[in-house]
Coordinates of C-alpha atoms (C1' of nucleotides) in Angstrom, one line a residue:
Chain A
X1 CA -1.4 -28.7 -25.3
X2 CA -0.1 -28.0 -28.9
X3 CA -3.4 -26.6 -29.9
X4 CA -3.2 -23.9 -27.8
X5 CA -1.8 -20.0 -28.2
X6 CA 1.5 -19.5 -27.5
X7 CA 2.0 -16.3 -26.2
X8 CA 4.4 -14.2 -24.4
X9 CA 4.5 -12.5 -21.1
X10 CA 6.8 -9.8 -19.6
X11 CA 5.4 -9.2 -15.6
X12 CA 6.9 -6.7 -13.6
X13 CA 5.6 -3.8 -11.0
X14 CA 5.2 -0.5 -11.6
X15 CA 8.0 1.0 -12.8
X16 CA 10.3 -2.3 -13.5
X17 CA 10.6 -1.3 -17.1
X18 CA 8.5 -4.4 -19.1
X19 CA 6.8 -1.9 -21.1
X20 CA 9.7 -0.5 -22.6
X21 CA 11.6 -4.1 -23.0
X22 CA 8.5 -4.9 -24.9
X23 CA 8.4 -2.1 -27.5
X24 CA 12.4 -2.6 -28.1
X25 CA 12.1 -6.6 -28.5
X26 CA 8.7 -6.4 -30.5
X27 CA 10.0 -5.9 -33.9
X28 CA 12.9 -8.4 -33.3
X29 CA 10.1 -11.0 -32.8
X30 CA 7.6 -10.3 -34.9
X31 CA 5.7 -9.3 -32.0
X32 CA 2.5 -6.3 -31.3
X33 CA 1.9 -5.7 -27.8
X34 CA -1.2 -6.7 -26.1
X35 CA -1.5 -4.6 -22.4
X36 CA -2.2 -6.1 -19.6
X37 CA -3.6 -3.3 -17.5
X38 CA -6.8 -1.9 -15.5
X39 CA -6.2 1.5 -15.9
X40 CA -4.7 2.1 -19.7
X41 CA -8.0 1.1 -21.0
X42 CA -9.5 4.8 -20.3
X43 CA -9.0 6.9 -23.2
X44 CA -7.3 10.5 -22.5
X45 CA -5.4 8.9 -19.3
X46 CA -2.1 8.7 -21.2
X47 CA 0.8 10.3 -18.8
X48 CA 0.0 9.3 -15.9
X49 CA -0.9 5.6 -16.4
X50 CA 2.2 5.3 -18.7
X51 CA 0.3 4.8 -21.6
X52 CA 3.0 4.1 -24.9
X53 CA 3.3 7.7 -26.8
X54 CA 1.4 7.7 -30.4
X55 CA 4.7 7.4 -31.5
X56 CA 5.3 3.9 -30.2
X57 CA 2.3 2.8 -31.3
X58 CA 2.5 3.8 -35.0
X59 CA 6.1 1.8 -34.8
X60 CA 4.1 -1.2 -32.9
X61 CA 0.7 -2.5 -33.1
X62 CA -0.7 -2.0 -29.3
X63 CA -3.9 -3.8 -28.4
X64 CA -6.4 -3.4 -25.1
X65 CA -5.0 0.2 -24.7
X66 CA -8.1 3.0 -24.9
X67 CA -10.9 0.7 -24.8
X68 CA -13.3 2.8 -23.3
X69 CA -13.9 6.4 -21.8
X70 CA -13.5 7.1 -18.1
X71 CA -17.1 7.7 -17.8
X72 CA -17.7 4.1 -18.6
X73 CA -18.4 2.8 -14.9
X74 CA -19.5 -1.1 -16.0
X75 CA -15.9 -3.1 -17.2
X76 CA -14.7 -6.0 -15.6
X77 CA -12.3 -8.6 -15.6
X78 CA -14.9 -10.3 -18.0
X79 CA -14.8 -7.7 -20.3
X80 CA -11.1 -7.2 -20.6
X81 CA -10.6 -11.0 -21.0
X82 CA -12.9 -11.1 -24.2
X83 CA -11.0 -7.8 -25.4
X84 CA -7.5 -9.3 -25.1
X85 CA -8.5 -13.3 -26.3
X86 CA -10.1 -11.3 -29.3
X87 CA -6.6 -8.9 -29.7
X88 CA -4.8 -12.4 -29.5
X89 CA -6.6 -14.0 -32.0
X90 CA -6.5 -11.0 -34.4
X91 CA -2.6 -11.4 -33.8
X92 CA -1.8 -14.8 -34.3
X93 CA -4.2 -14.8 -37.5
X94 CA -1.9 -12.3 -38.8
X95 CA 1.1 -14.4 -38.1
X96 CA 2.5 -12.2 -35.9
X97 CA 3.2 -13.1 -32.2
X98 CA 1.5 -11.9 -28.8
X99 CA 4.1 -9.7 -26.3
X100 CA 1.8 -9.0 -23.5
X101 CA 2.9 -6.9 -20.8
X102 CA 1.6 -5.1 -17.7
X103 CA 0.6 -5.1 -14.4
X104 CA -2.7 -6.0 -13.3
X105 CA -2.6 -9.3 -12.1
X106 CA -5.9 -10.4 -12.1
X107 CA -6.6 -9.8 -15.4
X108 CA -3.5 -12.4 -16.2
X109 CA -5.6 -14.8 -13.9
X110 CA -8.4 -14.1 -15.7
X111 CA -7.1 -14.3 -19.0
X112 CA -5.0 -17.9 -18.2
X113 CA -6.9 -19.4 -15.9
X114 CA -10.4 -18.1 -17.4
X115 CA -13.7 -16.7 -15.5
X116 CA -16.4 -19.1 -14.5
X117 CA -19.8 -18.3 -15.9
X118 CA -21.5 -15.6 -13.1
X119 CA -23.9 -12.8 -13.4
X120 CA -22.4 -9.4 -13.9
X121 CA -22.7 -7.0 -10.9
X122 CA -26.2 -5.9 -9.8
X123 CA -25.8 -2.5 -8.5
X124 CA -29.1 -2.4 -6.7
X125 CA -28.7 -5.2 -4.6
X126 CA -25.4 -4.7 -3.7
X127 CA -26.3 -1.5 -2.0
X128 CA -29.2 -3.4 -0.7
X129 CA -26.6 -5.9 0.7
X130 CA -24.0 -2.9 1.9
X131 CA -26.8 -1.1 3.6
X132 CA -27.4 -4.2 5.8
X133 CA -23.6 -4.4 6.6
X134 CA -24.0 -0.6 7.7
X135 CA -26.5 -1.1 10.1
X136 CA -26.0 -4.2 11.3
X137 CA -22.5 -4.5 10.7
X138 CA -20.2 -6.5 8.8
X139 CA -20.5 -9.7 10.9
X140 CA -24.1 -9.7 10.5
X141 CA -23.5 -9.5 6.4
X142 CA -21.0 -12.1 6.9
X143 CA -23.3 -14.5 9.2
X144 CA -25.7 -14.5 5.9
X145 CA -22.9 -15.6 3.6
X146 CA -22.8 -18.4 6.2
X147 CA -26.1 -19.6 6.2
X148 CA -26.0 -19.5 2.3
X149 CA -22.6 -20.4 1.4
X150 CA -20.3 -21.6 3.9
X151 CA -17.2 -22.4 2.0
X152 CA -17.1 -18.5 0.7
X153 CA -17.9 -17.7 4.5
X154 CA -15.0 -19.6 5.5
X155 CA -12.6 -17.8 3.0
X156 CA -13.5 -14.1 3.4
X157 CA -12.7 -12.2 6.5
X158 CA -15.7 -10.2 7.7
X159 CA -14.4 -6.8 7.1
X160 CA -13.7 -8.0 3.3
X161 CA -16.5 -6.5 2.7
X162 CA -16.7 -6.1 -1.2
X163 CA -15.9 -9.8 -1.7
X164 CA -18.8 -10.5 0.6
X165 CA -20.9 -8.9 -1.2
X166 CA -20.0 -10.0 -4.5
X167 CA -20.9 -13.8 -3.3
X168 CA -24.6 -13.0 -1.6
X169 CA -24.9 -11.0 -5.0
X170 CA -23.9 -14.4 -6.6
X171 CA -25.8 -16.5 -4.7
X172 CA -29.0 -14.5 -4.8
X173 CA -28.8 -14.1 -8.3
X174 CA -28.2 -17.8 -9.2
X175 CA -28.8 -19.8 -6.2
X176 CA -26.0 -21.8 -6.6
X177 CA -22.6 -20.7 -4.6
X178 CA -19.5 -18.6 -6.3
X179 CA -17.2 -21.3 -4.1
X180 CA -18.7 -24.0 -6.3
X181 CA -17.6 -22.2 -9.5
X182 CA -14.1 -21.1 -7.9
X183 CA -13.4 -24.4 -6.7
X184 CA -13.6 -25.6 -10.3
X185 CA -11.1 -22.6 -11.1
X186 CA -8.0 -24.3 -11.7
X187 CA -5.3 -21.7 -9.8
X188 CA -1.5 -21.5 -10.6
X189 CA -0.4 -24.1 -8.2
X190 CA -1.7 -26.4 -5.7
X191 CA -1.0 -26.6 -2.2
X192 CA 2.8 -27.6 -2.8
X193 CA 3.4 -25.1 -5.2
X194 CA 3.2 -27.1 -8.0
X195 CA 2.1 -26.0 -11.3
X196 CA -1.1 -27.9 -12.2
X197 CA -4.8 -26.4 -14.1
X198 CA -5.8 -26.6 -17.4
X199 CA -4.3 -23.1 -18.5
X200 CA -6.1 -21.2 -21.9
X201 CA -2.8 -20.3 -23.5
X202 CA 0.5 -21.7 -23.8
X203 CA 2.7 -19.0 -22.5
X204 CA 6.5 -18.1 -21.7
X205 CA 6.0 -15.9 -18.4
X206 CA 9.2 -13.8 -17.9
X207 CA 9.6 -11.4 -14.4
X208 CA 11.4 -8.3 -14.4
X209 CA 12.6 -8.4 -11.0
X210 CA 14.7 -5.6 -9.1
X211 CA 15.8 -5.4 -5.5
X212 CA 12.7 -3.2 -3.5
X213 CA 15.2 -0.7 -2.6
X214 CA 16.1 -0.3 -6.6
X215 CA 12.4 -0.5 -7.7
X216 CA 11.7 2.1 -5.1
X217 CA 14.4 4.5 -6.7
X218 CA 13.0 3.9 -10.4
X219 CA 9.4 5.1 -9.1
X220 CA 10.6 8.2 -7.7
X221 CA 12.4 9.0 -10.9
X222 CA 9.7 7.8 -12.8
X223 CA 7.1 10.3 -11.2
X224 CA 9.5 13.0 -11.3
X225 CA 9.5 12.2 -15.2
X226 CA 5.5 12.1 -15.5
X227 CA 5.6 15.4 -14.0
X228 CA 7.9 16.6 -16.7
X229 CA 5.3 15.2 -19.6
X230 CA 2.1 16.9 -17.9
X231 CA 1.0 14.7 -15.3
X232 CA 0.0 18.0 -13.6
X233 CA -1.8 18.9 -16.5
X234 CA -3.8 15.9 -16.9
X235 CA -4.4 15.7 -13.2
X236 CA -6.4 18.6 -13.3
X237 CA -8.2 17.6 -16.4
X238 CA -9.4 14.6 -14.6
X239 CA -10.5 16.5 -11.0
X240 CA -12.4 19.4 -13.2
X241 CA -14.5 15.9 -14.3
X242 CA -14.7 14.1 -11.3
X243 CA -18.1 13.8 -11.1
X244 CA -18.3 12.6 -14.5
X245 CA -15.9 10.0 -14.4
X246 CA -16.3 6.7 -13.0
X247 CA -14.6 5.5 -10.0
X248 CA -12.0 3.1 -11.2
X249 CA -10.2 6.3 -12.9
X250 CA -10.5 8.2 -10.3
X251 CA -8.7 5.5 -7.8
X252 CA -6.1 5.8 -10.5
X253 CA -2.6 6.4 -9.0
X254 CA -1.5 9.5 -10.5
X255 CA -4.7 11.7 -10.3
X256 CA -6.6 11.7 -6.8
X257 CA -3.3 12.3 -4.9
X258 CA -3.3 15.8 -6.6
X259 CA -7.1 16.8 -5.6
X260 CA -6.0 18.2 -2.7
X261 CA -3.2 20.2 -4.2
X262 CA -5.9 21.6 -6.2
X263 CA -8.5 22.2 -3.8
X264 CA -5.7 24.0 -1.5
X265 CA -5.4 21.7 1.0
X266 CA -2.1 20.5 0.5
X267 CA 1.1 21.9 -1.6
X268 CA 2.2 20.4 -4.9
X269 CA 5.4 18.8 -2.6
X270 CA 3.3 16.6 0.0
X271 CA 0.6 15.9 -3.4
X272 CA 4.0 14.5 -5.0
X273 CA 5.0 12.9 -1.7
X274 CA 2.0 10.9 -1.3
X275 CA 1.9 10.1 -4.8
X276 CA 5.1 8.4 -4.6
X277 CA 4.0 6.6 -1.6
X278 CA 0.6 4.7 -3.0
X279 CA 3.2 4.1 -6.1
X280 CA 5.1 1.9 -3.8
X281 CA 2.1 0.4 -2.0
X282 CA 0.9 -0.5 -6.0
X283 CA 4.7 -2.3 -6.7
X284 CA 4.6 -3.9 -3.4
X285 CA 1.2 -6.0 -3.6
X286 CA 2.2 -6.6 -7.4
X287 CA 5.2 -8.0 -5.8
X288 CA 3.0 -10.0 -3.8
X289 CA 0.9 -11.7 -7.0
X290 CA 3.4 -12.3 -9.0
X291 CA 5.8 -14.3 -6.3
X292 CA 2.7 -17.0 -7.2
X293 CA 3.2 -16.7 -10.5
X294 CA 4.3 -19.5 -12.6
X295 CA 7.1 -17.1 -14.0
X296 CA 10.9 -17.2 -14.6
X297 CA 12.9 -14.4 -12.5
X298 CA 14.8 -12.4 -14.3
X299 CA 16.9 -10.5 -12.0
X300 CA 18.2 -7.3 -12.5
X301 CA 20.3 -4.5 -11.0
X302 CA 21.7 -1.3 -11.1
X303 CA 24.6 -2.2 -12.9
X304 CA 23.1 -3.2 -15.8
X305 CA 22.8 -1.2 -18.8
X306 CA 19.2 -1.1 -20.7
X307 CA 20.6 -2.9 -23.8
X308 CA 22.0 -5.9 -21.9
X309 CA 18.8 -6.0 -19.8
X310 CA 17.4 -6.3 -23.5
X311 CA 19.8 -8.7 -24.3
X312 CA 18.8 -10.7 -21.4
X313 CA 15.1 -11.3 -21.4
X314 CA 15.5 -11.7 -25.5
X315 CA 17.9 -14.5 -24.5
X316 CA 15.5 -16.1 -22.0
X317 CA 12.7 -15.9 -25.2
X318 CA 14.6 -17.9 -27.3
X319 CA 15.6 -20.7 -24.6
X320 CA 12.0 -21.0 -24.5
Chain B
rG1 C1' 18.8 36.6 28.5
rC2 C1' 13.9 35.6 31.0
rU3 C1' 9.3 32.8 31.3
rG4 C1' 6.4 28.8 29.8
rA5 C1' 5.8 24.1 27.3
rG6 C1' 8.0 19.9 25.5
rA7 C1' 11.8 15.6 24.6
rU8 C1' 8.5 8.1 24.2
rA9 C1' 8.7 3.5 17.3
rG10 C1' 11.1 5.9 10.8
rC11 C1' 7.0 10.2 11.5
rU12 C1' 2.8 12.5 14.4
rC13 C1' 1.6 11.7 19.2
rA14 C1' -1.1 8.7 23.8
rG15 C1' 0.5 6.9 28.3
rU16 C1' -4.6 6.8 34.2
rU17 C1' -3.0 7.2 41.4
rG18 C1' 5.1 4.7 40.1
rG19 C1' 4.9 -2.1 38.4
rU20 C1' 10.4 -1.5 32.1
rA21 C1' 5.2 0.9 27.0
rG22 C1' 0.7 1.9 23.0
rA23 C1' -2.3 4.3 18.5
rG24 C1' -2.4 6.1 13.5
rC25 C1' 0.7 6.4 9.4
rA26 C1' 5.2 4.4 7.3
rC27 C1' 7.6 -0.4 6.7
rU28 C1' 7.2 -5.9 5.9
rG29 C1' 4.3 -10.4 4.8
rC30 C1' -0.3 -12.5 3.1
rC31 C1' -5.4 -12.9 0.7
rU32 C1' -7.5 -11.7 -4.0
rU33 C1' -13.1 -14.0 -10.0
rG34 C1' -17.5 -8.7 -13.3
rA35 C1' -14.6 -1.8 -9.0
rA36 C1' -8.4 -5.0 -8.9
rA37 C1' -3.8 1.2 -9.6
rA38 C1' -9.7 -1.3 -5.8
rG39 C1' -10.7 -4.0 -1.3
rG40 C1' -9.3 -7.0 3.1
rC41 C1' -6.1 -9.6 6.9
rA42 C1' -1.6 -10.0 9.8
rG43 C1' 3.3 -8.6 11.8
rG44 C1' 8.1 -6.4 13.8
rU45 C1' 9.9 -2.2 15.7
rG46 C1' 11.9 1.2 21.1
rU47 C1' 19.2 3.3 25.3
rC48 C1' 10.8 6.2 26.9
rC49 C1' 17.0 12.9 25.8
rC50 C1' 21.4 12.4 29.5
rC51 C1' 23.3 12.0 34.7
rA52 C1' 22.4 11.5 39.7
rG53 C1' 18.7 10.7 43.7
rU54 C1' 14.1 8.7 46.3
rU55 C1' 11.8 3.7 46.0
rC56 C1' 11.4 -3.4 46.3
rA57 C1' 10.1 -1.0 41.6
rA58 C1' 10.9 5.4 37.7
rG59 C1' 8.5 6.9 30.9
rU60 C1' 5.8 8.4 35.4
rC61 C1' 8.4 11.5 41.5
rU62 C1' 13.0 15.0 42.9
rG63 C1' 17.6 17.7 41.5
rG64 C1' 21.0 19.0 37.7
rG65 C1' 22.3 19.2 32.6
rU66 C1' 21.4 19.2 27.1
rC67 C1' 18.3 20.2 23.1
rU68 C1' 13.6 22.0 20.7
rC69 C1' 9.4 25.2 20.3
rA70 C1' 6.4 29.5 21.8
rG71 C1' 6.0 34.2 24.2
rC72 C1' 8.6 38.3 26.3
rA73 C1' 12.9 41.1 26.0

RNA sequence: GCUGAGAUAGCUCAGUUGGUAGAGCACUGCCUUGAAAAGGCAGGUGUCCCCAGUUCAAGUCUGGGUCUCAGCA
């Protein structure tokens, strides 16, 4: 146990405020940030994804921000979890401490728990395999997985399509099933929510945690902010090179909801309105990880001020 | 003011020949291993505008009222 990396995590949704209680407690630790996050790995996505300013990062060292361009269509949860154990590494050899923060949630999994050894995607025969699902339905697809590998079978809904997929792709490729390797993945908890797994790091796991009705109010303001720093702007940068960019930057909340403000078939207000709306939909199901979580709550309100939110999660560090 | 249409879930609407209600979205919960800000599953919700009447039974039929929209003045 001992011999692992300690590290340090501030979760939260969308919009809770971790990234900014990371940058204000990193230099009282001794910490550079390391971000946890699907979509701030495209370069020129800044405003929209939240991305810290070239200020902050010339005040603290940022790591697994701008890792590739948009137009890169092949990363993975594999390929951020090498970039950020390598960003830890450099870090710790440096004697300073790893802050991570952000909020994909699989790439936490991936990075704690670790991936099991599987062939990366083959594009062909997934469209082989989607093709059969479109004309003989998604049952059909599903009645293969059953014939080939029944405990996956028993685990996906039919209409999960993509994960489906993923383990025919598996088992085709390998001939051995992805429920073998995922039973040997070690999870957060077992059955009675108790923590058990052989984890890769030895971290401090803290949750940012607002009331939904609060966290609701903080996203509206926080669009309305974007749109202040050139959201708009950067919006339209990323529709005039839609067909260059991959898709996982194009799913991006913040971009597509303005294509049809900018095609003309919808004004900026209901672009703005359904922005707002996926932005919820993104906190929610982050919600929904994270209550599995092996974290600490910290709960927060309205009444709080920023410095003694500060206050508090550097208090919960040090009890650590 | 007249004529016509409408009033049903938070929103947009569907409701066959009368048997106290539904679909999408929203909302809530869950799942999640190389696309994850993606993808999938599940769930609750109602003075059916109001008041009378007919009927064993009215969202549905009849009468009156209120409001909304459109057209005409």
């Amino acid at each position: 146990m001992g011999e692992k990396t300690a590290i340090t995590i501030i979760l939260g949704p969308t919009a809770s405020g971790k990234e900014s209680a990371a940058f204000a407690l990193a230099p009282r630790l001794g910490a550079e940030i390391v971000s946890v996050d699907s979509m701030k790995i495209y370069r020129t996505l800044d405003v929209g994804t939240a991305k810290a300013t070239a200020e902050m990062r010339s005040a603290v060292r940022h790591h697994c921000l701008d890792l590739i361009e948009p137009t890169y269509d092949d990363f993975s949860v594999g390929e951020y979890v090498a970039a950020a154990d390598s960003a830890i590494g450099d870090i710790v050899s440096r004697g300073k401490i790893p802050l991570l923060s952000g909020g994909t949630a699989l790439y936490y999994k991936g990075l704690l728990e670790g991936i099991f050894e599987a062939p990366a995607k083959d594009s062909a025969l997934r469209e082989e395999l989607r093709a059969y699902a479109g004309e003989h339905g998604n049952e059909a697809l599903h009645r293969r997985l059953q014939e080939l590998d029944p405990v996956s079978a028993l685990k996906y809904h039919y209409n999960d399509i993509r994960r489906v997929v993923r383990a025919l792709e598996v088992i085709t490729l390998t001939g051995k099933p992805v429920s073998g390797s995922r039973n040997e993945w070690s999870g957060f908890h077992d059955d009675d929510g108790a923590f058990r797994g052989e984890l890769r790091y030895d971290f401090t796991m803290l949750l940012l945690d607002w009331p939904r009705a609060e966290l609701y109010k903080r996203i509206e303001a926080r669009v309305d902010l974007m749109l202040e720093r050139g959201l708009l702007t950067e919006a339209e940068y990323v529709y005039r090179r839609r067909e260059e960019f991959s898709r996982t930057p194009l799913q991006a909340v913040g971009y597509k909801e303005f294509f049809p403000y900018f095609s003309g078939a919808q004004s900026l207000e209901e672009a703005v309105e359904t922005l707002k709306k996926n932005t919820r939909h993104l906190a929610k199901s982050q919600c929904t990880w994270f209550r599995k979580f092996p974290c600490e709550r910290i709960a927060l309100d309205t009444s709080m001020s920023k410095d003694d939110i500060l206050e508090l999660i550097y208090g919960r560090m040090r009890d650590r």
